[in-house]
GROMACS .gro file of C-alpha atoms in nm:
model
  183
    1UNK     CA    1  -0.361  -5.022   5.351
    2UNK     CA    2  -0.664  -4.847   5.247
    3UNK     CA    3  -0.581  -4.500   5.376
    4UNK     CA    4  -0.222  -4.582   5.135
    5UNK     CA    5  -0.429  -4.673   4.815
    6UNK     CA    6  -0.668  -4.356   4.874
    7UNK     CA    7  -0.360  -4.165   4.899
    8UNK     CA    8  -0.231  -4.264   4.559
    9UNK     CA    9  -0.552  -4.294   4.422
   10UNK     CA   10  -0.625  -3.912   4.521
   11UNK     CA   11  -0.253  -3.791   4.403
   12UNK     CA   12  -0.314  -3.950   4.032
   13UNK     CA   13  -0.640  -3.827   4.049
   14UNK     CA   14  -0.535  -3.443   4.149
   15UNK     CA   15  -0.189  -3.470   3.855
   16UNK     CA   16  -0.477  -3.574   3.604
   17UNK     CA   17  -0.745  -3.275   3.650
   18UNK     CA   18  -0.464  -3.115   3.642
   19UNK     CA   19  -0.309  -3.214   3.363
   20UNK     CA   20  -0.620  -3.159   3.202
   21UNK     CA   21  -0.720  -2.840   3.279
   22UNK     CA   22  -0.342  -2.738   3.193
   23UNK     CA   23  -0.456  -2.886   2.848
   24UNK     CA   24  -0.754  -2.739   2.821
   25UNK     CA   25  -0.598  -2.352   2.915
   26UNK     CA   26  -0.336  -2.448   2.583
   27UNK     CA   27  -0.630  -2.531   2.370
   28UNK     CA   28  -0.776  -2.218   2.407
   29UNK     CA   29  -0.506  -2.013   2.382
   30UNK     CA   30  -0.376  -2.184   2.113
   31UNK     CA   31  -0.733  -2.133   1.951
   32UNK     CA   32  -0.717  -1.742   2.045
   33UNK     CA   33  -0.403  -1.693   1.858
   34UNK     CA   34  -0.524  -1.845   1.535
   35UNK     CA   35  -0.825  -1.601   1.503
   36UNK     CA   36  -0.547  -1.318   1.581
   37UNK     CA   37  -0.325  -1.450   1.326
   38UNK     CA   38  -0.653  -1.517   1.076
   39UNK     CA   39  -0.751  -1.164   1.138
   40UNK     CA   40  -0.385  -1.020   1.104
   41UNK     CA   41  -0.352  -1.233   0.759
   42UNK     CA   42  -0.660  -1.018   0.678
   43UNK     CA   43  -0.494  -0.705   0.662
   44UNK     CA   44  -0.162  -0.821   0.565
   45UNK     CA   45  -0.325  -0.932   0.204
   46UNK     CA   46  -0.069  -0.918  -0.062
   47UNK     CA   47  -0.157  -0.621  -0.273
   48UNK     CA   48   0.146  -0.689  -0.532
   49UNK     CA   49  -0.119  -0.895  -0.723
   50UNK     CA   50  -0.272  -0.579  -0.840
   51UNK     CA   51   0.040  -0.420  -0.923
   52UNK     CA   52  -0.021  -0.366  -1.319
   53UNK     CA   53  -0.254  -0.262  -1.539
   54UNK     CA   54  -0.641  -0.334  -1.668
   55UNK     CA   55  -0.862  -0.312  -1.903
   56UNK     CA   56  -1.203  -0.462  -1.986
   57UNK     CA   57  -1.175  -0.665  -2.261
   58UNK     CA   58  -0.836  -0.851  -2.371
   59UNK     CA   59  -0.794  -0.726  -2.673
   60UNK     CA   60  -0.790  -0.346  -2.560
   61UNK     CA   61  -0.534  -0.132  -2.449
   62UNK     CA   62  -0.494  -0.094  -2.071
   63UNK     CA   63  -0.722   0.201  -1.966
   64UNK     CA   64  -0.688   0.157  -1.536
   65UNK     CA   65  -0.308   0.107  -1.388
   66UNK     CA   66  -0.260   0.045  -1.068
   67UNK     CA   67   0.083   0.033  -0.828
   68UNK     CA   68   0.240   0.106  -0.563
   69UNK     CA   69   0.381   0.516  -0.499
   70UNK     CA   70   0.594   0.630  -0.194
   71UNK     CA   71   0.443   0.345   0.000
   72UNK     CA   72   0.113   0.357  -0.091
   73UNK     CA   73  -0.081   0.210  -0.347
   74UNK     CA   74  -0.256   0.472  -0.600
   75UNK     CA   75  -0.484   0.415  -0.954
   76UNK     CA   76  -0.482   0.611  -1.209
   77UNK     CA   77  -0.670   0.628  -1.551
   78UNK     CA   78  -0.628   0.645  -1.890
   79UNK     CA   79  -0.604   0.994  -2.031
   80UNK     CA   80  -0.753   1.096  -2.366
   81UNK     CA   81  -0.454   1.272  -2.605
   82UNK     CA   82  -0.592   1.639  -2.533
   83UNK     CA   83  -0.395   1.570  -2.163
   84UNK     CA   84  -0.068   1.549  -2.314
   85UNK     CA   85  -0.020   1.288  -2.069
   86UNK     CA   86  -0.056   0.933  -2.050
   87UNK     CA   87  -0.203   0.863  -1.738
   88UNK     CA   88  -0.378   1.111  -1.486
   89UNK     CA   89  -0.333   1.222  -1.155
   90UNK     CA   90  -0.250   0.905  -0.890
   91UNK     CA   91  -0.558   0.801  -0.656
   92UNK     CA   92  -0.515   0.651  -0.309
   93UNK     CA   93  -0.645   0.330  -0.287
   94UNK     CA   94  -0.715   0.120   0.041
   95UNK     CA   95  -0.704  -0.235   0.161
   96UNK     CA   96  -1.101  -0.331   0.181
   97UNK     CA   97  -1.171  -0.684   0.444
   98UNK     CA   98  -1.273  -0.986   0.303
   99UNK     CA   99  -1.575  -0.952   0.547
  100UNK     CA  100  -1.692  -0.641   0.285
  101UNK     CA  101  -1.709  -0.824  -0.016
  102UNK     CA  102  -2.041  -0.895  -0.030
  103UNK     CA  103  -2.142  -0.530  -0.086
  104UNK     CA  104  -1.984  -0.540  -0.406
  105UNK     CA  105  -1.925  -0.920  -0.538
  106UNK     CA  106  -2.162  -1.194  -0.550
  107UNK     CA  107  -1.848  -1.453  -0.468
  108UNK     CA  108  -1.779  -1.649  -0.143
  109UNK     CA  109  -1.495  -1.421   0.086
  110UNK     CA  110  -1.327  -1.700   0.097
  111UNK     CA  111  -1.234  -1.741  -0.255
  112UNK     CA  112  -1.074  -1.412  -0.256
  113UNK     CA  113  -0.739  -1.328  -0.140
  114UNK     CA  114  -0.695  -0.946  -0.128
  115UNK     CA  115  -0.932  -0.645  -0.235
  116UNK     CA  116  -0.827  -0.304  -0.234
  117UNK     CA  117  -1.048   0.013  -0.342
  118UNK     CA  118  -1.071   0.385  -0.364
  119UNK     CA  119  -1.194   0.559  -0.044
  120UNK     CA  120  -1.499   0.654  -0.182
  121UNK     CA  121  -1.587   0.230  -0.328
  122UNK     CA  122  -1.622   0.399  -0.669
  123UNK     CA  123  -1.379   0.144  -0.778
  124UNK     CA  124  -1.296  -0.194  -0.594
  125UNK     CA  125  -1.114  -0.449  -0.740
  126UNK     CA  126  -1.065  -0.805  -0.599
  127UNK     CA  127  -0.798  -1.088  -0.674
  128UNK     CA  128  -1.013  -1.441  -0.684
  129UNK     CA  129  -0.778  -1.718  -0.598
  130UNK     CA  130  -0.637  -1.859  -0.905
  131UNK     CA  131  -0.758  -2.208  -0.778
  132UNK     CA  132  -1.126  -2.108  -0.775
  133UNK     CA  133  -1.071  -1.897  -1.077
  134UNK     CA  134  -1.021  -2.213  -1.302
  135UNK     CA  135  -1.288  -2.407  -1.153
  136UNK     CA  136  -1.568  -2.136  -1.173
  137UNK     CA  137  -1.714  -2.119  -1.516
  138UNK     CA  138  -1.840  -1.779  -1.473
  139UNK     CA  139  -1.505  -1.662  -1.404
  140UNK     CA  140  -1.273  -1.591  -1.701
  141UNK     CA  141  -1.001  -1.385  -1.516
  142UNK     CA  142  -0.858  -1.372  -1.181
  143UNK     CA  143  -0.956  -1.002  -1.132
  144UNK     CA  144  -1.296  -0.869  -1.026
  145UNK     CA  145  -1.372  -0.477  -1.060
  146UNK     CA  146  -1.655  -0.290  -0.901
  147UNK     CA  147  -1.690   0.008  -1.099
  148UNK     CA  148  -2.012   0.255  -0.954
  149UNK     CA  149  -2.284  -0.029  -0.897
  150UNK     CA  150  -2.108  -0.256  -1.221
  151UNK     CA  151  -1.938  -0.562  -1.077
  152UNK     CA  152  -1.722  -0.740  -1.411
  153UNK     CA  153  -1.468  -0.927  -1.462
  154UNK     CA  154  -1.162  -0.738  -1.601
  155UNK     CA  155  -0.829  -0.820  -1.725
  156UNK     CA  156  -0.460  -0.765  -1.641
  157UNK     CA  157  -0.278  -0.636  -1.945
  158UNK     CA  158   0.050  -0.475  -2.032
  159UNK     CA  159   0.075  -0.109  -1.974
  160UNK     CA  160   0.180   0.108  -2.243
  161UNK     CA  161   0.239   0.452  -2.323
  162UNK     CA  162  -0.078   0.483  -2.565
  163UNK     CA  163  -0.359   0.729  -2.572
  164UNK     CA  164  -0.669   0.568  -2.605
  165UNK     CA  165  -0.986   0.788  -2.675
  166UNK     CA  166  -1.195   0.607  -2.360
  167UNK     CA  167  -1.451   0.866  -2.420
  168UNK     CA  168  -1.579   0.730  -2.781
  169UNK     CA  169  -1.673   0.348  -2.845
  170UNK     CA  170  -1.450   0.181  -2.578
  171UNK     CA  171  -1.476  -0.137  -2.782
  172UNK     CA  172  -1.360   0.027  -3.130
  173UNK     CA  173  -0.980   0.002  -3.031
  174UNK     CA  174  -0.887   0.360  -3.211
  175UNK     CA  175  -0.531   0.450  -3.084
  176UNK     CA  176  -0.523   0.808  -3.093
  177UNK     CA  177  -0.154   0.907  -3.056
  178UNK     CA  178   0.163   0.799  -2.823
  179UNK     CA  179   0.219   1.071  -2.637
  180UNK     CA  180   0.591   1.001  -2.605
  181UNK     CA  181   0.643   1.064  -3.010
  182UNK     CA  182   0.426   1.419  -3.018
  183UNK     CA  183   0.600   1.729  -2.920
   0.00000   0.00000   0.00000
């Protein structure tokens, strides 16, 4: 009788270490693929937020754009009416981690959702999650820029066809000419 109930005993014993070490190899692996997928939602940010254009005070005419070109997403900046041209030559711009953010905003990572920047970091602009954007009183817009060693907040605007002389006061708001009506 004994040698029956050690038998048992042993078998339920043996199915349960197994059973938990069977759990235990799922729990980790199932915690390895969430820091792969974390990592992979990383770079898979959604850069249409940027798609549009900026300026750094609402009531001013758009003086950055930014979109997407052959696949890519470019910058370009306002030109003065001298150009002849509205815009100047696209930029390439590049997705920036979350885990970089510090070297140019004073904001958790975690409150932003996608940053993208030249090559260089002479411009880097960050989308704040529109939740933590209406919560944080220093934050009046849900777009960050980093322009050489400034960090502001800026504002999405409609783009337009206008010259805008960015060279004299920027906050004087003189329209110099639409380029579209001179010829």
């Amino acid at each position: 009788m004994m040698s029956l109930c050690s038998s048992i005993f042993y078998k339920r014993l043996t199915y349960l270490m197994l059973s938990a070490t069977a759990s235990t190899v799922l729990l980790l692996s199932g915690c390895s693929d969430n820091s792969s997928t974390q990592a992979d939602t990383e770079v898979a940010a959604d850069l249409s937020v940027f798609a549009g254009c900026y300026t750094v005070s609402q009531d001013e005419p758009a003086q950055i754009k930014v979109s997407q070109q052959e696949g890519a997403w470019v910058m370009q900046m306002k030109e003065p009416a001298s150009a002849k041209r509205v815009w100047d030559e696209p930029e390439a711009l590049e997705v920036i981690k979350n885990s970089d953010i510090p070297q140019f905003f004073s904001i958790d990572p975690d409150n932003v959702d996608a940053v993208i920047g030249r090559p260089d970091r002479v411009l880097v602009l960050a989308h704040v999650k529109p939740a933590y954007a209406n919560i944080d009183p220093l934050l009046d817009s849900e777009y960050l820029s980093y322009i050489y060693r400034g960090a502001n907040t800026i504002y999405q605007v409609e783009c337009d066809d206008v010259n805008t002389d960015i060279l004299a006061n920027p906050h004087a708001n003189i329209i110099i000419d639409n380029v579209n009506e001179s010829s």
